[in-house]
CSV table of C-alpha atoms in Angstrom, one decimal:
chain,number,residue,atom,x,y,z
A,950,MET,CA,-0.4,0.1,0.0
A,951,SER,CA,1.4,3.6,-0.7
A,952,VAL,CA,2.4,5.6,1.9
A,953,SER,CA,0.7,9.2,0.8
A,954,PHE,CA,1.2,12.7,2.9
A,955,PRO,CA,-1.4,15.5,2.8
A,956,PRO,CA,-1.8,18.0,0.7
A,957,GLY,CA,0.2,21.1,1.6
A,958,PHE,CA,3.0,19.3,3.4
A,959,LEU,CA,6.0,21.3,2.8
A,960,TRP,CA,8.9,19.5,1.2
A,961,GLY,CA,12.1,21.1,1.7
A,962,THR,CA,15.9,21.2,1.9
A,963,ALA,CA,18.5,22.9,4.3
A,964,THR,CA,21.6,25.0,4.4
A,965,ALA,CA,23.0,26.9,6.7
A,966,ALA,CA,24.9,30.4,5.5
A,967,TYR,CA,28.5,29.9,7.1
A,968,GLN,CA,28.6,26.0,5.1
A,969,ILE,CA,27.9,27.1,2.1
A,970,GLU,CA,27.8,31.0,1.3
A,971,GLY,CA,31.6,31.8,1.0
A,972,ALA,CA,32.4,35.0,0.6
A,973,VAL,CA,33.7,35.7,4.1
A,974,ARG,CA,35.1,39.1,3.5
A,975,GLU,CA,33.1,40.7,0.7
A,976,GLY,CA,30.2,43.0,1.5
A,977,GLY,CA,31.3,44.3,4.5
A,978,ARG,CA,30.9,40.8,6.3
A,979,THR,CA,33.4,40.7,9.4
A,980,PRO,CA,34.2,37.3,11.0
A,981,SER,CA,31.8,35.0,12.7
A,982,ILE,CA,33.4,33.0,15.7
A,983,TRP,CA,33.3,29.8,13.4
A,984,ASP,CA,35.8,31.7,11.0
A,985,THR,CA,37.9,32.4,14.2
A,986,PHE,CA,37.3,28.9,15.0
A,987,SER,CA,38.4,27.1,11.6
A,988,HIS,CA,41.2,29.2,11.0
A,989,THR,CA,42.6,28.4,14.5
A,990,PRO,CA,44.9,25.3,14.1
A,991,GLY,CA,44.0,21.6,14.9
A,992,LYS,CA,39.9,22.5,15.3
A,993,VAL,CA,38.7,21.5,12.0
A,994,GLU,CA,39.8,18.5,9.9
A,995,ASN,CA,42.6,19.0,7.4
A,996,GLY,CA,42.6,22.9,8.3
A,997,ASP,CA,39.2,23.2,6.2
A,998,THR,CA,37.5,26.9,6.5
A,999,GLY,CA,34.6,28.4,5.4
A,1000,ASP,CA,36.3,30.8,3.3
A,1001,VAL,CA,34.6,29.8,0.2
A,1002,ALA,CA,32.6,26.5,1.0
A,1003,VAL,CA,30.3,25.7,-2.0
A,1004,ASP,CA,30.3,29.6,-3.0
A,1005,HIS,CA,26.8,30.2,-2.9
A,1006,PHE,CA,27.1,34.1,-2.3
A,1007,HIS,CA,28.1,34.0,-6.2
A,1008,ARG,CA,25.9,31.1,-7.4
A,1009,ARG,CA,22.6,31.6,-5.5
A,1010,ALA,CA,20.8,32.0,-8.7
A,1011,ASP,CA,21.7,28.9,-10.0
A,1012,ASP,CA,21.3,26.9,-6.6
A,1013,VAL,CA,17.7,28.0,-6.4
A,1014,ARG,CA,16.8,27.0,-10.1
A,1015,LEU,CA,18.6,23.5,-9.1
A,1016,MET,CA,16.1,23.3,-6.2
A,1017,SER,CA,13.1,24.2,-8.5
A,1018,GLY,CA,14.2,21.4,-10.8
A,1019,LEU,CA,14.5,18.7,-8.4
A,1020,GLY,CA,10.2,20.2,-7.5
A,1021,VAL,CA,11.2,20.8,-3.6
A,1022,ASN,CA,8.6,23.5,-2.6
A,1023,ALA,CA,10.2,24.9,0.3
A,1024,TYR,CA,13.9,26.2,1.6
A,1025,ARG,CA,15.1,26.9,4.8
A,1026,PHE,CA,18.1,28.8,5.4
A,1027,SER,CA,20.0,30.8,7.4
A,1028,VAL,CA,21.2,34.6,7.3
A,1029,SER,CA,24.6,35.3,8.2
A,1030,TRP,CA,24.7,37.7,11.5
A,1031,PRO,CA,28.1,39.5,10.7
A,1032,ARG,CA,27.1,39.7,6.9
A,1033,VAL,CA,23.9,41.6,8.1
A,1034,GLN,CA,25.2,43.5,11.2
A,1035,PRO,CA,28.9,43.0,11.1
A,1036,THR,CA,29.6,43.4,14.8
A,1037,GLY,CA,26.4,42.1,15.8
A,1038,ARG,CA,25.7,46.3,17.0
A,1039,GLY,CA,24.3,48.9,15.2
A,1040,PRO,CA,22.6,49.7,12.0
A,1041,ALA,CA,22.5,46.6,9.3
A,1042,VAL,CA,24.9,46.9,6.3
A,1043,GLN,CA,22.3,46.9,3.5
A,1044,ARG,CA,24.9,44.9,0.8
A,1045,GLY,CA,24.6,42.0,2.6
A,1046,LEU,CA,20.7,42.3,3.1
A,1047,ASP,CA,20.4,42.9,-0.5
A,1048,PHE,CA,21.8,39.1,-0.6
A,1049,TYR,CA,19.2,37.7,1.3
A,1050,ARG,CA,16.3,40.0,-0.6
A,1051,ALA,CA,17.3,38.6,-4.3
A,1052,LEU,CA,17.6,34.9,-2.6
A,1053,VAL,CA,13.9,35.3,-1.2
A,1054,ASP,CA,12.6,37.2,-4.4
A,1055,ASP,CA,14.3,33.8,-6.6
A,1056,LEU,CA,12.8,31.6,-4.3
A,1057,LEU,CA,9.2,33.3,-4.7
A,1058,ASP,CA,9.7,33.9,-8.6
A,1059,HIS,CA,10.1,29.7,-8.4
A,1060,GLY,CA,7.4,29.2,-6.4
A,1061,ILE,CA,9.6,28.3,-3.2
A,1062,THR,CA,8.8,28.8,0.0
A,1063,PRO,CA,11.1,30.3,1.7
A,1064,VAL,CA,12.1,29.5,5.8
A,1065,LEU,CA,14.7,31.5,7.5
A,1066,THR,CA,16.4,30.8,10.3
A,1067,LEU,CA,18.1,33.8,12.1
A,1068,TYR,CA,21.2,31.8,14.0
A,1069,HIS,CA,22.7,28.8,12.8
A,1070,TRP,CA,25.7,29.2,15.0
A,1071,ASP,CA,27.6,32.3,13.4
A,1072,LEU,CA,27.5,34.8,16.4
A,1073,PRO,CA,29.9,37.6,15.4
A,1074,GLN,CA,33.2,37.5,16.7
A,1075,GLU,CA,33.1,40.9,18.5
A,1076,LEU,CA,30.0,40.0,20.7
A,1077,GLU,CA,32.3,37.0,21.4
A,1078,THR,CA,35.0,38.7,22.5
A,1079,ALA,CA,32.3,40.9,24.7
A,1080,GLY,CA,31.6,37.6,26.6
A,1081,GLY,CA,29.4,35.8,23.9
A,1082,TRP,CA,26.2,33.4,24.7
A,1083,PRO,CA,27.2,33.4,28.3
A,1084,GLU,CA,26.5,37.3,28.5
A,1085,ARG,CA,22.6,38.6,28.8
A,1086,ASP,CA,24.0,41.5,26.6
A,1087,THR,CA,23.9,39.0,23.8
A,1088,ALA,CA,20.4,38.2,24.0
A,1089,HIS,CA,19.4,41.8,23.5
A,1090,ARG,CA,21.7,42.1,20.5
A,1091,PHE,CA,20.1,38.9,18.7
A,1092,ALA,CA,16.5,40.8,19.8
A,1093,ASP,CA,18.1,43.9,17.6
A,1094,TYR,CA,19.2,41.7,14.8
A,1095,ALA,CA,16.3,39.7,14.6
A,1096,ARG,CA,14.3,43.2,14.3
A,1097,ILE,CA,16.5,44.8,11.7
A,1098,VAL,CA,16.1,41.1,9.5
A,1099,ALA,CA,12.3,41.5,9.8
A,1100,ASP,CA,12.0,44.8,8.8
A,1101,ALA,CA,14.0,44.2,5.8
A,1102,LEU,CA,12.4,40.8,5.0
A,1103,GLY,CA,9.1,40.4,6.4
A,1104,ASP,CA,7.1,41.6,3.5
A,1105,ARG,CA,8.4,38.4,1.5
A,1106,VAL,CA,9.2,35.8,4.5
A,1107,GLU,CA,6.2,34.4,6.1
A,1108,ARG,CA,8.2,31.1,8.0
A,1109,TRP,CA,10.6,32.3,10.9
A,1110,THR,CA,13.1,30.0,13.0
A,1111,THR,CA,14.8,32.2,15.8
A,1112,LEU,CA,17.6,29.9,16.8
A,1113,ASN,CA,19.0,26.4,15.5
A,1114,GLU,CA,20.0,23.7,17.6
A,1115,PRO,CA,21.0,26.2,20.7
A,1116,TRP,CA,21.7,22.7,22.6
A,1117,CYS,CA,25.0,22.6,19.8
A,1118,SER,CA,25.3,26.5,20.7
A,1119,ALA,CA,25.8,25.9,24.4
A,1120,PHE,CA,27.3,22.8,25.0
A,1121,LEU,CA,29.4,22.2,21.8
A,1122,GLY,CA,30.4,25.6,21.8
A,1123,TYR,CA,31.5,26.5,25.8
A,1124,ALA,CA,31.5,23.4,27.5
A,1125,SER,CA,33.0,20.8,24.9
A,1126,GLY,CA,35.0,23.0,22.9
A,1127,VAL,CA,34.4,21.1,19.7
A,1128,HIS,CA,32.5,24.0,18.1
A,1129,ALA,CA,33.2,27.8,17.7
A,1130,PRO,CA,34.0,29.0,19.7
A,1131,GLY,CA,35.6,26.3,21.3
A,1132,ARG,CA,35.6,26.9,25.1
A,1133,THR,CA,35.3,24.5,27.8
A,1134,ASP,CA,33.8,25.7,30.7
A,1135,PRO,CA,30.8,24.2,31.8
A,1136,VAL,CA,29.6,27.0,34.1
A,1137,ALA,CA,29.6,29.3,31.2
A,1138,SER,CA,27.7,26.6,28.9
A,1139,LEU,CA,24.6,26.7,31.4
A,1140,ARG,CA,24.8,30.3,31.3
A,1141,ALA,CA,24.7,30.2,27.5
A,1142,ALA,CA,21.7,27.7,27.5
A,1143,HIS,CA,19.8,30.1,29.4
A,1144,HIS,CA,21.0,33.1,27.2
A,1145,LEU,CA,20.0,31.1,24.1
A,1146,ASN,CA,16.7,30.9,25.2
A,1147,LEU,CA,16.3,34.4,26.6
A,1148,GLY,CA,17.5,35.5,23.4
A,1149,HIS,CA,14.6,33.0,21.5
A,1150,GLY,CA,12.1,34.8,23.8
A,1151,LEU,CA,13.3,38.3,22.6
A,1152,ALA,CA,13.6,37.6,19.5
A,1153,ALA,CA,10.2,36.1,18.8
A,1154,GLN,CA,8.8,38.9,20.7
A,1155,ALA,CA,10.9,41.6,18.2
A,1156,LEU,CA,9.5,39.5,15.2
A,1157,ARG,CA,6.0,39.6,16.7
A,1158,THR,CA,6.4,43.3,16.7
A,1159,ALA,CA,7.7,43.6,13.1
A,1160,LEU,CA,6.1,41.2,11.0
A,1161,PRO,CA,3.1,41.3,9.4
A,1162,ALA,CA,0.1,39.3,11.3
A,1163,ARG,CA,0.7,36.6,8.5
A,1164,GLY,CA,4.2,35.5,10.1
A,1165,GLN,CA,5.0,32.4,11.6
A,1166,VAL,CA,7.4,32.2,14.9
A,1167,SER,CA,9.5,28.9,15.6
A,1168,VAL,CA,12.4,27.8,16.9
A,1169,SER,CA,14.4,24.1,16.1
A,1170,ILE,CA,15.8,22.2,18.5
A,1171,ASN,CA,17.9,19.2,18.2
A,1172,PRO,CA,15.8,16.7,20.3
A,1173,SER,CA,18.1,13.6,22.1
A,1174,ALA,CA,15.9,10.2,22.2
A,1175,VAL,CA,17.7,8.8,25.2
A,1176,ARG,CA,17.0,5.8,25.9
A,1177,ALA,CA,18.6,3.9,28.9
A,1178,ARG,CA,21.1,0.6,28.4
A,1179,SER,CA,19.3,-1.2,31.2
A,1180,GLY,CA,16.6,-1.1,33.4
A,1181,THR,CA,18.7,-0.5,36.0
A,1182,GLU,CA,18.1,2.2,38.6
A,1183,ALA,CA,21.9,4.1,37.7
A,1184,ASP,CA,20.9,3.7,33.7
A,1185,LEU,CA,17.2,5.2,34.4
A,1186,ASP,CA,18.9,7.6,36.0
A,1187,ALA,CA,21.6,8.7,33.7
A,1188,ARG,CA,18.7,8.2,31.1
A,1189,ARG,CA,16.5,11.4,33.0
A,1190,ARG,CA,20.0,13.7,33.8
A,1191,ILE,CA,20.4,13.6,29.7
A,1192,ASP,CA,17.2,13.9,29.0
A,1193,ALA,CA,17.2,17.0,31.4
A,1194,LEU,CA,20.6,19.0,29.4
A,1195,ALA,CA,19.9,17.6,26.0
A,1196,ASN,CA,16.0,18.3,26.0
A,1197,ARG,CA,13.9,20.3,28.7
A,1198,VAL,CA,16.8,22.8,29.5
A,1199,PHE,CA,15.3,24.2,26.3
A,1200,THR,CA,11.6,22.9,25.9
A,1201,ASP,CA,10.6,23.4,29.3
A,1202,PRO,CA,10.9,27.3,29.4
A,1203,MET,CA,10.1,27.5,25.7
A,1204,LEU,CA,6.8,25.2,26.0
A,1205,HIS,CA,6.0,25.8,30.0
A,1206,GLY,CA,8.0,28.8,31.3
A,1207,THR,CA,9.7,26.6,33.9
A,1208,TYR,CA,13.6,24.9,34.5
A,1209,PRO,CA,13.4,21.2,34.9
A,1210,ALA,CA,13.7,21.3,39.0
A,1211,ASP,CA,16.3,17.8,39.0
A,1212,LEU,CA,18.0,19.9,36.7
A,1213,LEU,CA,19.0,22.4,38.9
A,1214,VAL,CA,19.7,20.1,41.4
A,1215,ASP,CA,21.9,17.6,38.9
A,1216,THR,CA,24.3,21.2,38.2
A,1217,GLU,CA,24.0,22.9,41.9
A,1218,ARG,CA,27.4,22.1,41.8
A,1219,LEU,CA,28.6,24.2,39.2
A,1220,THR,CA,26.0,27.1,39.4
A,1221,ASP,CA,23.2,28.4,41.6
A,1222,TRP,CA,21.2,29.7,38.3
A,1223,SER,CA,21.3,33.2,39.5
A,1224,PHE,CA,21.8,34.2,36.0
A,1225,VAL,CA,17.7,34.1,35.5
A,1226,HIS,CA,16.3,36.8,36.4
A,1227,GLY,CA,13.1,38.3,36.8
A,1228,ASP,CA,10.4,37.8,34.4
A,1229,ASP,CA,13.0,36.0,31.9
A,1230,LEU,CA,10.7,32.7,31.6
A,1231,THR,CA,7.9,34.5,30.4
A,1232,VAL,CA,9.5,36.3,28.1
A,1233,ILE,CA,11.2,32.7,26.8
A,1234,ARG,CA,7.6,31.0,26.8
A,1235,HIS,CA,6.6,33.0,23.6
A,1236,PRO,CA,3.7,31.7,22.2
A,1237,LEU,CA,5.4,29.3,19.1
A,1238,ASP,CA,3.4,28.5,16.1
A,1239,SER,CA,5.5,25.2,14.9
A,1240,LEU,CA,8.4,23.4,16.9
A,1241,GLY,CA,11.3,22.2,14.4
A,1242,ILE,CA,12.6,18.8,15.2
A,1243,ASN,CA,16.3,18.2,13.7
A,1244,TYR,CA,17.0,14.5,14.3
A,1245,TYR,CA,19.8,11.9,13.4
A,1246,SER,CA,20.2,9.2,15.6
A,1247,PRO,CA,19.1,8.1,19.1
A,1248,THR,CA,21.1,8.6,22.7
A,1249,VAL,CA,22.3,5.5,24.3
A,1250,VAL,CA,23.4,5.6,27.9
A,1251,SER,CA,23.9,4.1,31.7
A,1252,GLY,CA,25.2,5.1,34.6
A,1253,ALA,CA,29.0,4.7,35.6
A,1254,THR,CA,29.9,2.7,38.7
A,1255,ASP,CA,33.3,3.1,40.6
A,1256,SER,CA,34.5,0.2,38.3
A,1257,ASP,CA,34.2,1.5,35.4
A,1258,GLY,CA,37.0,3.7,35.1
A,1259,ALA,CA,36.1,6.8,32.6
A,1260,PRO,CA,33.2,6.5,31.4
A,1261,GLU,CA,32.7,5.8,27.4
A,1262,ARG,CA,31.2,8.8,25.8
A,1263,ASN,CA,30.3,7.8,22.4
A,1264,ASP,CA,27.6,10.4,22.1
A,1265,GLY,CA,28.3,11.5,18.4
A,1266,HIS,CA,29.4,14.8,19.0
A,1267,GLY,CA,33.1,14.8,18.2
A,1268,GLY,CA,34.6,13.5,21.2
A,1269,GLY,CA,37.2,15.6,22.8
A,1270,ALA,CA,38.8,15.7,26.5
A,1271,HIS,CA,35.7,17.5,27.9
A,1272,SER,CA,32.7,16.8,28.2
A,1273,PRO,CA,29.5,18.5,26.6
A,1274,TRP,CA,27.3,17.3,29.7
A,1275,PRO,CA,27.7,19.4,32.9
A,1276,GLY,CA,26.5,17.9,35.9
A,1277,ALA,CA,26.5,14.4,34.2
A,1278,GLU,CA,29.9,14.0,33.4
A,1279,ALA,CA,29.9,10.1,34.9
A,1280,VAL,CA,27.2,9.1,32.4
A,1281,ALA,CA,28.5,6.9,29.6
A,1282,PHE,CA,27.3,7.1,26.4
A,1283,HIS,CA,27.1,4.0,24.1
A,1284,ARG,CA,26.4,3.3,20.2
A,1285,ALA,CA,23.1,2.0,19.6
A,1286,PRO,CA,23.4,-1.1,17.6
A,1287,GLY,CA,22.4,-1.8,14.0
A,1288,ASP,CA,24.0,0.4,10.4
A,1289,VAL,CA,25.9,4.0,11.3
A,1290,THR,CA,26.3,6.8,8.3
A,1291,ASP,CA,29.8,8.0,7.3
A,1292,MET,CA,29.3,10.1,10.7
A,1293,GLY,CA,29.4,6.7,12.9
A,1294,TRP,CA,25.7,7.5,13.5
A,1295,PRO,CA,23.3,4.2,14.1
A,1296,VAL,CA,20.4,4.4,11.6
A,1297,ASP,CA,17.1,4.2,13.8
A,1298,PRO,CA,14.0,6.2,12.8
A,1299,THR,CA,12.3,5.0,15.4
A,1300,GLY,CA,13.8,7.8,17.6
A,1301,LEU,CA,12.1,10.1,14.9
A,1302,HIS,CA,9.1,8.7,15.3
A,1303,GLU,CA,9.3,8.7,19.0
A,1304,LEU,CA,10.1,12.7,19.3
A,1305,LEU,CA,7.2,13.7,17.4
A,1306,THR,CA,4.6,11.7,19.4
A,1307,ARG,CA,6.6,12.9,22.5
A,1308,TYR,CA,6.0,16.2,21.6
A,1309,SER,CA,2.6,16.1,20.1
A,1310,ARG,CA,1.6,14.8,23.4
A,1311,GLU,CA,3.7,17.7,25.5
A,1312,ALA,CA,2.7,20.6,23.8
A,1313,PRO,CA,-1.1,19.7,22.1
A,1314,GLY,CA,-2.1,21.6,19.5
A,1315,LEU,CA,1.5,23.0,18.4
A,1316,PRO,CA,2.2,21.9,14.7
A,1317,LEU,CA,5.6,20.2,14.3
A,1318,VAL,CA,8.1,19.9,11.8
A,1319,ILE,CA,11.3,17.8,10.9
A,1320,THR,CA,13.4,21.1,10.1
A,1321,GLU,CA,16.4,18.7,9.5
A,1322,ASN,CA,16.5,14.6,9.1
A,1323,GLY,CA,19.7,13.1,6.5
A,1324,ALA,CA,22.7,11.3,6.5
A,1325,ALA,CA,26.4,11.6,5.4
A,1326,TYR,CA,27.9,9.1,3.2
A,1327,PRO,CA,31.2,8.7,1.3
A,1328,ASP,CA,29.6,9.6,-1.8
A,1329,LYS,CA,31.5,10.2,-5.2
A,1330,PRO,CA,31.0,10.0,-8.8
A,1331,GLY,CA,30.8,6.7,-11.0
A,1332,ALA,CA,32.7,6.1,-14.4
A,1333,ASP,CA,29.6,7.6,-15.9
A,1334,GLY,CA,29.7,11.1,-14.0
A,1335,THR,CA,26.4,10.1,-12.2
A,1336,VAL,CA,26.1,9.7,-8.2
A,1337,HIS,CA,24.1,6.8,-6.9
A,1338,ASP,CA,23.5,6.7,-3.1
A,1339,PRO,CA,21.4,4.2,-2.4
A,1340,GLU,CA,22.2,4.3,1.4
A,1341,ARG,CA,20.8,7.6,1.8
A,1342,ILE,CA,17.8,6.8,-0.1
A,1343,ARG,CA,16.4,3.9,2.0
A,1344,TYR,CA,17.7,6.3,5.0
A,1345,LEU,CA,15.4,8.6,3.8
A,1346,HIS,CA,12.3,6.3,3.0
A,1347,SER,CA,12.8,4.7,6.8
A,1348,HIS,CA,13.0,8.0,8.5
A,1349,LEU,CA,9.9,9.1,6.4
A,1350,SER,CA,8.1,6.2,6.9
A,1351,ALA,CA,8.7,7.0,10.4
A,1352,VAL,CA,6.8,10.1,10.3
A,1353,HIS,CA,3.9,8.7,8.4
A,1354,ARG,CA,3.5,6.3,11.7
A,1355,ALA,CA,4.0,9.5,13.9
A,1356,MET,CA,1.2,11.6,11.9
A,1357,ALA,CA,-1.0,8.6,12.2
A,1358,ASP,CA,-0.5,7.7,15.8
A,1359,GLY,CA,-1.5,11.4,16.1
A,1360,ALA,CA,1.7,13.6,15.5
A,1361,ASP,CA,0.4,17.4,13.7
A,1362,VAL,CA,3.5,17.3,11.5
A,1363,ARG,CA,3.5,20.0,8.6
A,1364,GLY,CA,6.6,19.5,6.7
A,1365,TYR,CA,10.2,17.8,6.6
A,1366,PHE,CA,13.4,19.5,5.0
A,1367,LEU,CA,16.2,17.0,3.9
A,1368,TRP,CA,19.8,17.8,5.7
A,1369,SER,CA,21.4,19.1,3.1
A,1370,LEU,CA,20.6,20.2,0.0
A,1371,LEU,CA,24.5,20.7,-1.3
A,1372,ASP,CA,27.3,18.4,0.4
A,1373,ASN,CA,29.4,21.3,2.1
A,1374,PHE,CA,31.4,22.2,5.1
A,1375,GLU,CA,30.3,20.3,7.8
A,1376,TRP,CA,31.6,21.9,10.8
A,1377,ALA,CA,34.5,20.4,12.5
A,1378,TYR,CA,34.8,17.5,9.9
A,1379,GLY,CA,35.8,20.2,7.6
A,1380,TYR,CA,34.6,18.8,4.0
A,1381,GLY,CA,35.3,15.1,4.6
A,1382,LYS,CA,31.5,14.2,5.2
A,1383,ARG,CA,28.9,15.0,2.0
A,1384,PHE,CA,25.1,15.3,3.6
A,1385,GLY,CA,24.0,16.7,0.7
A,1386,ALA,CA,21.6,15.7,-1.9
A,1387,VAL,CA,23.4,17.2,-4.6
A,1388,TYR,CA,27.4,16.5,-4.7
A,1389,VAL,CA,29.4,19.3,-4.9
A,1390,ASP,CA,33.0,18.9,-6.5
A,1391,TYR,CA,34.9,21.1,-4.1
A,1392,ASP,CA,37.4,21.9,-7.1
A,1393,THR,CA,35.4,23.3,-10.1
A,1394,GLN,CA,32.1,23.8,-7.6
A,1395,ALA,CA,30.3,21.5,-9.9
A,1396,ARG,CA,26.8,20.6,-8.7
A,1397,ILE,CA,25.6,17.3,-9.6
A,1398,PRO,CA,22.3,16.2,-8.2
A,1399,LYS,CA,22.3,12.6,-6.6
A,1400,SER,CA,20.1,9.5,-7.3
A,1401,SER,CA,18.9,10.4,-3.5
A,1402,ALA,CA,18.2,14.0,-5.1
A,1403,ARG,CA,15.6,12.8,-7.9
A,1404,TRP,CA,13.8,10.4,-5.6
A,1405,TYR,CA,13.5,13.2,-2.9
A,1406,GLY,CA,11.9,15.1,-5.6
A,1407,GLU,CA,9.7,12.7,-7.1
A,1408,LEU,CA,7.9,12.9,-3.8
A,1409,ALA,CA,8.0,16.5,-3.0
A,1410,ARG,CA,5.9,16.7,-6.2
A,1411,THR,CA,3.4,13.6,-5.6
A,1412,GLY,CA,3.1,13.5,-1.6
A,1413,VAL,CA,3.6,9.8,-2.4
A,1414,LEU,CA,6.5,7.9,-0.7
A,1415,PRO,CA,8.7,6.2,-3.6
A,1416,ASP,CA,9.6,2.6,-3.0
A,1417,CYS,CA,13.3,2.6,-2.1
């Protein structure tokens, strides 16, 4: 029996500014934390940087035509904060906004819905030098920036996302240091998590003020489907701890206006959370029009014992000497069974079903959108110049089947965005991991749609899940 999705479902692809744009010194743009991080020796594999990336800044029109040819009806992209507001303060640089004006116009001309993300990890370096996300002022600067972009594009863009994966910004950026800005201070990471939440709430307020009534406000989180390795008390407590740090530290304040009581206890040796002020939680709990879910694989944990030694940390987040889990450093992480992608991430679509049904119960009436889902594989052109990626097609088929099951189980899912449109700069992995539905030859910048791109395009055009 064929699997069909409802009319009006968003079928999109997604990218992030620093991963694709390049042109890092053009049009008044100044360095972001990722420019600084990638130019620091030893931080990114092979010394790769996003200086050129896949040159989307100059190939914008061709890339939009490519999307149109594939048949997708939506495109999720991020705005580069330092391209629009180079120091993170003061007026906008119109040349930077002009790039996004042209991009949005191109998308609309091709019948593609623009879905704009304000922050996908590229904090202006000057704000980081002033303290970054651990400082309260950064949240207010983010709200100012949100208002600038909304004033420029709100007449044409209806779908807005404040933050992408604040967990990564806070805990990979400030606790484990494997992402920019590369700091390893667990207290700073918790402060950053709160100020990212606050920045989300302030930016959402700014968007509501600046946008027409039809404007929709969302946030994209990367919740973990956390599973205990066994039913022991220690393993179940490990699951609780990681669920608080991976999920509830963001969803509880955003959806319910509170921080988890158990998280505050788990981290009390690090901080008293006095950086939470007055009506912060009221601001953070700004009404959303949808919740974005990014999903790649589940998380399996256990409680460490005294005889375990240093706990295993196979959490899929780059290893490193410092833990991204403040207050839960003794928790052990284990790879889930089954096939893995080129990232070493387990392929398990049941985690996506679990998260969609969880948040449909936790926030009834709030539509959900899968804002990222996809897989990296070691793709390369064959002798005939084509790029066949049957593993990715199987991955997408299984995960989209899970989405359909979640919808049948009552989850109100309104769209799916494949990560990613193009092979690109994969953060600390450089150019060694290919997530794109479209292959990019990094020497020539030639684009070659993979088999998965054509498979996904058929789905986008028909709404019927093709065979894999």
